[in-house]
Amino acid sequence: MKTRILLVAAASLVLAACATAPKPLQGQFTPVSPRDAVAQKQTGAPVRWGGRIIETIPGQGETCFQMLARPLNASGRPSTTSSDASDGRFLACRSGFYDPAVFEPGRDVTFIGRIDGYQSTKIGEYDYPLPKLSADVVYLWPVQREVEVVPAYPYGPWGPGWGPGWGWGYRGWW
């Protein structure tokens, strides 16, 4: 019976993970990655990109985010299946102030906007071309916590120290 309940709960979680994107992230977008956008010079293309924050840079009137691009899942969230998966880097800028203490490195964000040009940045000694996204939507995802699932009754229904051989009804020896 408990196994059946656990299976139903697991199936519900899997189906919830396949849900559509939140309303602010829905729409039609050009299917181009930041890496491909640099090679193809796709200025003006509407895109939905996301990834992990590398750096949040507040400026006068706008905040820019340097991002490590990740493939997006069906709900528009950056994929966390492989920490090595990357679609390059990009710069996303949006008017207003976004606090670097909230939008801290490592957080997942999805943006909707248009490719507004290209900017070169230094990574070490390497000149790295970044596509610059003029963002209409900045969607900060909640932090995902990993949870270790342990069986409810690893020692039977009485737990350790209960049941036959350990005394009846009280924890410990009689």
Short mmCIF file of N, CA and C in Angstrom, two decimals:
data_model
loop_
_atom_site.label_atom_id
_atom_site.label_comp_id
_atom_site.label_asym_id
_atom_site.label_seq_id
_atom_site.Cartn_x
_atom_site.Cartn_y
_atom_site.Cartn_z
N MET A 1 0.82 -1.19 0.00
CA MET A 1 0.00 0.00 0.00
C MET A 1 0.87 1.26 0.00
N LYS A 2 1.89 1.26 0.87
CA LYS A 2 2.77 2.43 0.94
C LYS A 2 3.57 2.58 -0.34
N THR A 3 3.94 1.47 -0.96
CA THR A 3 4.67 1.53 -2.21
C THR A 3 3.81 2.18 -3.28
N ARG A 4 2.54 1.84 -3.31
CA ARG A 4 1.62 2.41 -4.29
C ARG A 4 1.49 3.93 -4.08
N ILE A 5 1.41 4.36 -2.84
CA ILE A 5 1.31 5.79 -2.55
C ILE A 5 2.58 6.51 -3.00
N LEU A 6 3.74 5.90 -2.73
CA LEU A 6 4.99 6.50 -3.15
C LEU A 6 5.09 6.58 -4.68
N LEU A 7 4.61 5.55 -5.37
CA LEU A 7 4.63 5.57 -6.83
C LEU A 7 3.72 6.66 -7.39
N VAL A 8 2.55 6.83 -6.80
CA VAL A 8 1.63 7.89 -7.23
C VAL A 8 2.26 9.26 -6.98
N ALA A 9 2.89 9.44 -5.83
CA ALA A 9 3.54 10.71 -5.52
C ALA A 9 4.69 10.99 -6.48
N ALA A 10 5.48 9.97 -6.79
CA ALA A 10 6.60 10.14 -7.71
C ALA A 10 6.09 10.49 -9.11
N ALA A 11 5.04 9.81 -9.55
CA ALA A 11 4.46 10.10 -10.86
C ALA A 11 3.93 11.52 -10.92
N SER A 12 3.33 11.99 -9.85
CA SER A 12 2.82 13.37 -9.80
C SER A 12 3.96 14.37 -9.93
N LEU A 13 5.07 14.10 -9.25
CA LEU A 13 6.22 14.99 -9.34
C LEU A 13 6.80 15.02 -10.75
N VAL A 14 6.86 13.86 -11.39
CA VAL A 14 7.38 13.79 -12.76
C VAL A 14 6.48 14.58 -13.70
N LEU A 15 5.16 14.42 -13.55
CA LEU A 15 4.23 15.16 -14.41
C LEU A 15 4.31 16.65 -14.14
N ALA A 16 4.49 17.05 -12.90
CA ALA A 16 4.62 18.47 -12.56
C ALA A 16 5.87 19.05 -13.19
N ALA A 17 6.92 18.25 -13.26
CA ALA A 17 8.17 18.72 -13.87
C ALA A 17 8.02 18.93 -15.37
N CYS A 18 7.04 18.28 -15.97
CA CYS A 18 6.80 18.42 -17.41
C CYS A 18 5.82 19.54 -17.71
N ALA A 19 5.47 20.33 -16.74
CA ALA A 19 4.49 21.40 -16.91
C ALA A 19 4.99 22.44 -17.90
N THR A 20 4.05 23.24 -18.40
CA THR A 20 4.43 24.30 -19.32
C THR A 20 5.14 25.42 -18.57
N ALA A 21 5.72 26.32 -19.34
CA ALA A 21 6.46 27.44 -18.76
C ALA A 21 5.50 28.37 -18.01
N PRO A 22 6.00 29.04 -16.96
CA PRO A 22 5.19 30.05 -16.29
C PRO A 22 4.74 31.11 -17.29
N LYS A 23 3.61 31.75 -17.05
CA LYS A 23 3.02 32.70 -17.99
C LYS A 23 4.02 33.75 -18.51
N PRO A 24 4.86 34.36 -17.63
CA PRO A 24 5.79 35.37 -18.16
C PRO A 24 6.82 34.82 -19.15
N LEU A 25 7.01 33.49 -19.17
CA LEU A 25 8.04 32.90 -20.04
C LEU A 25 7.47 32.26 -21.30
N GLN A 26 6.17 32.41 -21.53
CA GLN A 26 5.56 31.80 -22.70
C GLN A 26 5.69 32.71 -23.91
N GLY A 27 5.66 32.12 -25.09
CA GLY A 27 5.73 32.89 -26.34
C GLY A 27 6.46 32.14 -27.42
N GLN A 28 6.69 32.82 -28.53
CA GLN A 28 7.40 32.25 -29.68
C GLN A 28 8.78 32.90 -29.75
N PHE A 29 9.81 32.08 -29.89
CA PHE A 29 11.17 32.57 -29.86
C PHE A 29 12.00 31.93 -30.97
N THR A 30 13.05 32.63 -31.38
CA THR A 30 14.00 32.09 -32.35
C THR A 30 14.83 31.01 -31.65
N PRO A 31 14.86 29.79 -32.20
CA PRO A 31 15.60 28.71 -31.55
C PRO A 31 17.11 28.80 -31.82
N VAL A 32 17.75 29.76 -31.20
CA VAL A 32 19.19 29.94 -31.38
C VAL A 32 19.84 30.07 -30.00
N SER A 33 20.96 29.40 -29.82
CA SER A 33 21.68 29.49 -28.55
C SER A 33 22.57 30.72 -28.57
N PRO A 34 23.01 31.19 -27.40
CA PRO A 34 23.94 32.32 -27.38
C PRO A 34 25.21 32.06 -28.21
N ARG A 35 25.72 30.84 -28.15
CA ARG A 35 26.93 30.50 -28.92
C ARG A 35 26.65 30.64 -30.42
N ASP A 36 25.50 30.13 -30.88
CA ASP A 36 25.15 30.21 -32.30
C ASP A 36 24.81 31.65 -32.71
N ALA A 37 24.26 32.44 -31.80
CA ALA A 37 23.90 33.82 -32.10
C ALA A 37 25.14 34.64 -32.44
N VAL A 38 26.25 34.35 -31.78
CA VAL A 38 27.50 35.06 -32.06
C VAL A 38 27.98 34.70 -33.47
N ALA A 39 27.94 33.42 -33.81
CA ALA A 39 28.41 32.96 -35.12
C ALA A 39 27.52 33.45 -36.26
N GLN A 40 26.19 33.54 -36.01
CA GLN A 40 25.24 33.87 -37.07
C GLN A 40 24.82 35.34 -37.08
N LYS A 41 25.26 36.12 -36.10
CA LYS A 41 24.91 37.54 -36.00
C LYS A 41 23.40 37.75 -36.15
N GLN A 42 22.65 37.30 -35.17
CA GLN A 42 21.19 37.32 -35.20
C GLN A 42 20.59 38.54 -34.49
N THR A 43 21.14 39.71 -34.70
CA THR A 43 20.65 40.93 -34.04
C THR A 43 19.16 41.13 -34.31
N GLY A 44 18.42 41.43 -33.24
CA GLY A 44 16.98 41.68 -33.34
C GLY A 44 16.11 40.46 -33.12
N ALA A 45 16.69 39.27 -33.08
CA ALA A 45 15.91 38.04 -32.94
C ALA A 45 15.31 37.94 -31.53
N PRO A 46 14.01 37.58 -31.43
CA PRO A 46 13.42 37.36 -30.11
C PRO A 46 13.87 36.00 -29.56
N VAL A 47 14.38 36.01 -28.33
CA VAL A 47 14.90 34.77 -27.75
C VAL A 47 14.44 34.60 -26.31
N ARG A 48 14.49 33.37 -25.86
CA ARG A 48 14.30 33.03 -24.44
C ARG A 48 15.55 32.25 -24.05
N TRP A 49 16.39 32.90 -23.29
CA TRP A 49 17.65 32.29 -22.85
C TRP A 49 17.69 32.25 -21.33
N GLY A 50 18.44 31.31 -20.81
CA GLY A 50 18.60 31.23 -19.37
C GLY A 50 19.91 30.57 -19.01
N GLY A 51 20.18 30.56 -17.73
CA GLY A 51 21.41 29.94 -17.26
C GLY A 51 21.71 30.33 -15.84
N ARG A 52 22.99 30.23 -15.49
CA ARG A 52 23.48 30.55 -14.15
C ARG A 52 24.16 31.92 -14.17
N ILE A 53 23.87 32.70 -13.15
CA ILE A 53 24.49 34.02 -13.04
C ILE A 53 25.98 33.85 -12.74
N ILE A 54 26.79 34.54 -13.53
CA ILE A 54 28.22 34.64 -13.25
C ILE A 54 28.48 35.91 -12.47
N GLU A 55 27.83 37.02 -12.92
CA GLU A 55 28.03 38.30 -12.27
C GLU A 55 26.81 39.19 -12.53
N THR A 56 26.39 39.93 -11.51
CA THR A 56 25.34 40.93 -11.64
C THR A 56 25.99 42.30 -11.54
N ILE A 57 25.76 43.15 -12.55
CA ILE A 57 26.44 44.45 -12.64
C ILE A 57 25.41 45.57 -12.69
N PRO A 58 25.07 46.17 -11.53
CA PRO A 58 24.15 47.31 -11.56
C PRO A 58 24.85 48.54 -12.15
N GLY A 59 24.14 49.25 -13.00
CA GLY A 59 24.67 50.47 -13.59
C GLY A 59 23.67 51.60 -13.43
N GLN A 60 23.96 52.73 -14.03
CA GLN A 60 23.05 53.86 -13.95
C GLN A 60 21.85 53.59 -14.85
N GLY A 61 20.71 53.29 -14.26
CA GLY A 61 19.48 53.09 -15.02
C GLY A 61 19.22 51.66 -15.47
N GLU A 62 20.20 50.77 -15.40
CA GLU A 62 19.97 49.38 -15.81
C GLU A 62 20.90 48.45 -15.05
N THR A 63 20.54 47.18 -15.05
CA THR A 63 21.38 46.14 -14.46
C THR A 63 21.67 45.12 -15.55
N CYS A 64 22.93 44.73 -15.64
CA CYS A 64 23.32 43.70 -16.61
C CYS A 64 23.76 42.45 -15.85
N PHE A 65 23.49 41.32 -16.46
CA PHE A 65 23.82 40.02 -15.88
C PHE A 65 24.72 39.28 -16.86
N GLN A 66 25.92 38.90 -16.42
CA GLN A 66 26.73 38.01 -17.25
C GLN A 66 26.32 36.60 -16.89
N MET A 67 25.95 35.82 -17.88
CA MET A 67 25.34 34.51 -17.67
C MET A 67 26.13 33.40 -18.34
N LEU A 68 26.14 32.24 -17.70
CA LEU A 68 26.60 31.00 -18.31
C LEU A 68 25.34 30.33 -18.84
N ALA A 69 25.18 30.30 -20.14
CA ALA A 69 23.95 29.80 -20.76
C ALA A 69 23.80 28.29 -20.56
N ARG A 70 22.59 27.88 -20.27
CA ARG A 70 22.23 26.46 -20.14
C ARG A 70 21.03 26.17 -21.03
N PRO A 71 20.92 24.94 -21.52
CA PRO A 71 19.70 24.56 -22.24
C PRO A 71 18.51 24.70 -21.29
N LEU A 72 17.35 25.08 -21.83
CA LEU A 72 16.15 25.23 -21.00
C LEU A 72 15.29 23.98 -21.09
N ASN A 73 14.66 23.61 -19.98
CA ASN A 73 13.74 22.47 -20.00
C ASN A 73 12.37 22.95 -20.49
N ALA A 74 11.37 22.08 -20.48
CA ALA A 74 10.04 22.39 -21.02
C ALA A 74 9.37 23.55 -20.29
N SER A 75 9.71 23.77 -19.03
CA SER A 75 9.09 24.87 -18.29
C SER A 75 9.89 26.16 -18.41
N GLY A 76 11.00 26.13 -19.16
CA GLY A 76 11.80 27.33 -19.36
C GLY A 76 12.89 27.52 -18.33
N ARG A 77 13.03 26.56 -17.43
CA ARG A 77 14.07 26.66 -16.40
C ARG A 77 15.39 26.13 -16.96
N PRO A 78 16.51 26.79 -16.63
CA PRO A 78 17.80 26.24 -17.06
C PRO A 78 18.00 24.83 -16.54
N SER A 79 18.47 23.96 -17.41
CA SER A 79 18.66 22.55 -17.06
C SER A 79 19.77 22.38 -16.03
N THR A 80 19.53 21.50 -15.08
CA THR A 80 20.53 21.20 -14.06
C THR A 80 20.99 19.75 -14.15
N THR A 81 20.66 19.10 -15.27
CA THR A 81 21.01 17.68 -15.39
C THR A 81 22.51 17.46 -15.50
N SER A 82 23.22 18.40 -16.09
CA SER A 82 24.67 18.27 -16.20
C SER A 82 25.31 19.62 -15.90
N SER A 83 26.20 19.63 -14.93
CA SER A 83 26.86 20.88 -14.59
C SER A 83 27.84 21.31 -15.66
N ASP A 84 28.15 20.42 -16.61
CA ASP A 84 29.10 20.75 -17.67
C ASP A 84 28.42 21.29 -18.93
N ALA A 85 27.09 21.15 -19.02
CA ALA A 85 26.38 21.59 -20.22
C ALA A 85 26.35 23.11 -20.27
N SER A 86 26.76 23.68 -21.40
CA SER A 86 26.74 25.13 -21.56
C SER A 86 26.53 25.47 -23.02
N ASP A 87 25.76 26.54 -23.25
CA ASP A 87 25.56 27.07 -24.60
C ASP A 87 26.36 28.35 -24.79
N GLY A 88 27.45 28.49 -24.03
CA GLY A 88 28.27 29.69 -24.11
C GLY A 88 27.89 30.67 -23.01
N ARG A 89 28.20 31.93 -23.24
CA ARG A 89 27.87 32.99 -22.29
C ARG A 89 27.08 34.08 -23.01
N PHE A 90 26.35 34.85 -22.24
CA PHE A 90 25.67 36.00 -22.81
C PHE A 90 25.52 37.07 -21.74
N LEU A 91 25.20 38.28 -22.20
CA LEU A 91 24.96 39.41 -21.32
C LEU A 91 23.50 39.80 -21.49
N ALA A 92 22.76 39.88 -20.40
CA ALA A 92 21.36 40.30 -20.43
C ALA A 92 21.24 41.57 -19.61
N CYS A 93 20.63 42.60 -20.20
CA CYS A 93 20.48 43.88 -19.51
C CYS A 93 19.00 44.26 -19.46
N ARG A 94 18.61 44.84 -18.32
CA ARG A 94 17.21 45.26 -18.10
C ARG A 94 17.23 46.56 -17.33
N SER A 95 16.34 47.46 -17.67
CA SER A 95 16.27 48.73 -16.95
C SER A 95 15.87 48.49 -15.50
N GLY A 96 16.38 49.33 -14.62
CA GLY A 96 16.09 49.22 -13.21
C GLY A 96 17.24 48.61 -12.43
N PHE A 97 17.02 48.52 -11.12
CA PHE A 97 18.04 47.99 -10.22
C PHE A 97 17.65 46.58 -9.79
N TYR A 98 18.56 45.65 -9.96
CA TYR A 98 18.41 44.28 -9.48
C TYR A 98 19.55 44.03 -8.51
N ASP A 99 19.21 43.73 -7.27
CA ASP A 99 20.18 43.63 -6.19
C ASP A 99 21.11 42.42 -6.37
N PRO A 100 22.44 42.66 -6.43
CA PRO A 100 23.38 41.55 -6.56
C PRO A 100 23.37 40.59 -5.37
N ALA A 101 22.83 41.02 -4.23
CA ALA A 101 22.72 40.11 -3.08
C ALA A 101 21.62 39.09 -3.30
N VAL A 102 20.61 39.44 -4.11
CA VAL A 102 19.53 38.50 -4.45
C VAL A 102 19.89 37.75 -5.72
N PHE A 103 20.33 38.49 -6.73
CA PHE A 103 20.73 37.90 -8.01
C PHE A 103 22.22 37.56 -7.93
N GLU A 104 22.52 36.61 -7.04
CA GLU A 104 23.92 36.28 -6.75
C GLU A 104 24.44 35.20 -7.69
N PRO A 105 25.77 35.10 -7.82
CA PRO A 105 26.35 34.08 -8.69
C PRO A 105 25.83 32.68 -8.34
N GLY A 106 25.53 31.90 -9.39
CA GLY A 106 25.05 30.54 -9.20
C GLY A 106 23.54 30.40 -9.27
N ARG A 107 22.79 31.52 -9.18
CA ARG A 107 21.33 31.44 -9.25
C ARG A 107 20.89 31.22 -10.70
N ASP A 108 19.77 30.51 -10.87
CA ASP A 108 19.20 30.27 -12.19
C ASP A 108 18.24 31.40 -12.56
N VAL A 109 18.38 31.92 -13.78
CA VAL A 109 17.52 32.99 -14.28
C VAL A 109 17.18 32.68 -15.73
N THR A 110 15.95 33.02 -16.13
CA THR A 110 15.54 32.93 -17.53
C THR A 110 15.14 34.33 -17.97
N PHE A 111 15.55 34.70 -19.18
CA PHE A 111 15.26 36.02 -19.75
C PHE A 111 14.49 35.87 -21.05
N ILE A 112 13.64 36.85 -21.33
CA ILE A 112 13.01 36.97 -22.63
C ILE A 112 13.36 38.36 -23.14
N GLY A 113 13.76 38.43 -24.40
CA GLY A 113 14.09 39.72 -24.98
C GLY A 113 14.57 39.56 -26.41
N ARG A 114 15.26 40.60 -26.88
CA ARG A 114 15.80 40.59 -28.24
C ARG A 114 17.31 40.76 -28.19
N ILE A 115 17.97 40.11 -29.14
CA ILE A 115 19.43 40.27 -29.24
C ILE A 115 19.69 41.70 -29.71
N ASP A 116 20.43 42.44 -28.89
CA ASP A 116 20.61 43.87 -29.10
C ASP A 116 22.00 44.21 -29.63
N GLY A 117 22.80 43.22 -29.91
CA GLY A 117 24.15 43.47 -30.39
C GLY A 117 25.12 42.51 -29.74
N TYR A 118 26.39 42.88 -29.79
CA TYR A 118 27.44 42.00 -29.29
C TYR A 118 28.47 42.84 -28.57
N GLN A 119 29.05 42.24 -27.55
CA GLN A 119 30.05 42.93 -26.74
C GLN A 119 31.16 41.96 -26.42
N SER A 120 32.38 42.43 -26.49
CA SER A 120 33.52 41.57 -26.18
C SER A 120 33.94 41.79 -24.73
N THR A 121 34.28 40.72 -24.06
CA THR A 121 34.76 40.80 -22.69
C THR A 121 36.01 39.93 -22.56
N LYS A 122 36.78 40.20 -21.55
CA LYS A 122 37.99 39.39 -21.30
C LYS A 122 37.66 38.31 -20.28
N ILE A 123 38.03 37.09 -20.60
CA ILE A 123 37.99 35.99 -19.64
C ILE A 123 39.43 35.52 -19.57
N GLY A 124 40.09 35.92 -18.50
CA GLY A 124 41.54 35.72 -18.43
C GLY A 124 42.17 36.61 -19.49
N GLU A 125 42.93 36.03 -20.39
CA GLU A 125 43.55 36.77 -21.49
C GLU A 125 42.77 36.62 -22.79
N TYR A 126 41.67 35.89 -22.74
CA TYR A 126 40.90 35.57 -23.95
C TYR A 126 39.81 36.62 -24.18
N ASP A 127 39.72 37.16 -25.40
CA ASP A 127 38.62 38.05 -25.77
C ASP A 127 37.42 37.18 -26.14
N TYR A 128 36.36 37.30 -25.35
CA TYR A 128 35.18 36.45 -25.53
C TYR A 128 34.02 37.30 -26.03
N PRO A 129 33.48 37.00 -27.21
CA PRO A 129 32.34 37.77 -27.71
C PRO A 129 31.03 37.31 -27.05
N LEU A 130 30.31 38.26 -26.48
CA LEU A 130 29.04 37.96 -25.82
C LEU A 130 27.88 38.55 -26.61
N PRO A 131 26.84 37.77 -26.89
CA PRO A 131 25.64 38.40 -27.42
C PRO A 131 24.98 39.19 -26.28
N LYS A 132 24.48 40.38 -26.58
CA LYS A 132 23.84 41.22 -25.57
C LYS A 132 22.34 41.18 -25.78
N LEU A 133 21.63 40.78 -24.74
CA LEU A 133 20.18 40.63 -24.78
C LEU A 133 19.54 41.82 -24.09
N SER A 134 18.64 42.49 -24.77
CA SER A 134 17.84 43.54 -24.15
C SER A 134 16.61 42.84 -23.58
N ALA A 135 16.58 42.65 -22.27
CA ALA A 135 15.58 41.79 -21.63
C ALA A 135 14.28 42.54 -21.32
N ASP A 136 13.17 41.90 -21.67
CA ASP A 136 11.84 42.39 -21.28
C ASP A 136 11.37 41.68 -20.02
N VAL A 137 11.82 40.43 -19.83
CA VAL A 137 11.44 39.62 -18.67
C VAL A 137 12.71 39.08 -18.02
N VAL A 138 12.77 39.20 -16.69
CA VAL A 138 13.84 38.62 -15.88
C VAL A 138 13.13 37.70 -14.88
N TYR A 139 13.34 36.39 -15.01
CA TYR A 139 12.63 35.42 -14.16
C TYR A 139 13.64 34.68 -13.31
N LEU A 140 13.70 35.05 -12.03
CA LEU A 140 14.61 34.40 -11.07
C LEU A 140 13.92 33.16 -10.51
N TRP A 141 14.56 32.02 -10.69
CA TRP A 141 13.98 30.75 -10.22
C TRP A 141 14.31 30.54 -8.76
N PRO A 142 13.38 29.90 -8.01
CA PRO A 142 13.69 29.57 -6.62
C PRO A 142 14.86 28.58 -6.55
N VAL A 143 15.60 28.65 -5.48
CA VAL A 143 16.73 27.74 -5.29
C VAL A 143 16.17 26.33 -5.13
N GLN A 144 16.75 25.37 -5.86
CA GLN A 144 16.36 23.97 -5.71
C GLN A 144 17.26 23.32 -4.67
N ARG A 145 16.66 22.67 -3.73
CA ARG A 145 17.41 21.97 -2.70
C ARG A 145 17.35 20.47 -2.99
N GLU A 146 18.48 19.81 -2.83
CA GLU A 146 18.50 18.36 -2.99
C GLU A 146 18.05 17.74 -1.68
N VAL A 147 17.18 16.77 -1.78
CA VAL A 147 16.64 16.11 -0.61
C VAL A 147 17.02 14.65 -0.65
N GLU A 148 17.54 14.14 0.45
CA GLU A 148 17.87 12.72 0.53
C GLU A 148 16.63 12.00 1.06
N VAL A 149 16.16 11.02 0.31
CA VAL A 149 14.99 10.26 0.71
C VAL A 149 15.45 8.99 1.40
N VAL A 150 14.98 8.79 2.62
CA VAL A 150 15.32 7.58 3.37
C VAL A 150 14.03 6.84 3.68
N PRO A 151 14.08 5.52 3.75
CA PRO A 151 12.87 4.76 4.07
C PRO A 151 12.33 5.15 5.44
N ALA A 152 11.01 5.16 5.56
CA ALA A 152 10.38 5.55 6.82
C ALA A 152 10.65 4.52 7.91
N TYR A 153 10.72 3.23 7.54
CA TYR A 153 10.91 2.18 8.52
C TYR A 153 12.09 1.30 8.14
N PRO A 154 13.32 1.78 8.29
CA PRO A 154 14.45 0.95 7.87
C PRO A 154 14.62 -0.29 8.73
N TYR A 155 14.02 -0.32 9.92
CA TYR A 155 14.17 -1.47 10.82
C TYR A 155 12.83 -2.14 11.09
N GLY A 156 11.89 -1.96 10.19
CA GLY A 156 10.57 -2.52 10.41
C GLY A 156 9.68 -1.46 11.04
N PRO A 157 8.42 -1.79 11.30
CA PRO A 157 7.48 -0.79 11.81
C PRO A 157 7.82 -0.27 13.21
N TRP A 158 8.65 -0.98 13.96
CA TRP A 158 8.96 -0.54 15.32
C TRP A 158 10.16 0.40 15.37
N GLY A 159 10.99 0.40 14.33
CA GLY A 159 12.21 1.22 14.33
C GLY A 159 13.27 0.57 15.19
N PRO A 160 14.47 1.15 15.24
CA PRO A 160 15.52 0.55 16.05
C PRO A 160 15.19 0.67 17.53
N GLY A 161 15.36 -0.40 18.25
CA GLY A 161 15.12 -0.37 19.70
C GLY A 161 13.69 -0.68 20.09
N TRP A 162 12.85 -1.09 19.14
CA TRP A 162 11.45 -1.39 19.44
C TRP A 162 11.15 -2.81 18.99
N GLY A 163 10.17 -3.40 19.56
CA GLY A 163 9.66 -4.67 19.07
C GLY A 163 10.31 -5.87 19.73
N PRO A 164 10.03 -7.08 19.18
CA PRO A 164 10.51 -8.31 19.77
C PRO A 164 12.03 -8.32 19.89
N GLY A 165 12.50 -8.81 21.00
CA GLY A 165 13.94 -8.90 21.23
C GLY A 165 14.49 -7.64 21.88
N TRP A 166 13.75 -6.57 21.83
CA TRP A 166 14.19 -5.31 22.42
C TRP A 166 13.26 -4.88 23.55
N GLY A 167 12.32 -5.70 23.91
CA GLY A 167 11.30 -5.29 24.88
C GLY A 167 10.04 -4.92 24.11
N TRP A 168 8.95 -4.84 24.79
CA TRP A 168 7.68 -4.56 24.13
C TRP A 168 7.13 -3.23 24.59
N GLY A 169 6.90 -2.33 23.66
CA GLY A 169 6.20 -1.10 23.98
C GLY A 169 7.07 0.03 24.51
N TYR A 170 8.28 -0.25 24.93
CA TYR A 170 9.14 0.82 25.43
C TYR A 170 10.45 0.78 24.66
N ARG A 171 11.08 1.90 24.52
CA ARG A 171 12.35 1.97 23.82
C ARG A 171 13.44 1.44 24.77
N GLY A 172 14.30 0.61 24.22
CA GLY A 172 15.40 0.10 25.02
C GLY A 172 15.09 -1.24 25.65
N TRP A 173 15.98 -1.71 26.50
CA TRP A 173 15.84 -3.01 27.15
C TRP A 173 14.95 -2.87 28.36
N TRP A 174 14.33 -3.97 28.72
CA TRP A 174 13.49 -4.01 29.93
C TRP A 174 14.37 -4.14 31.10
#
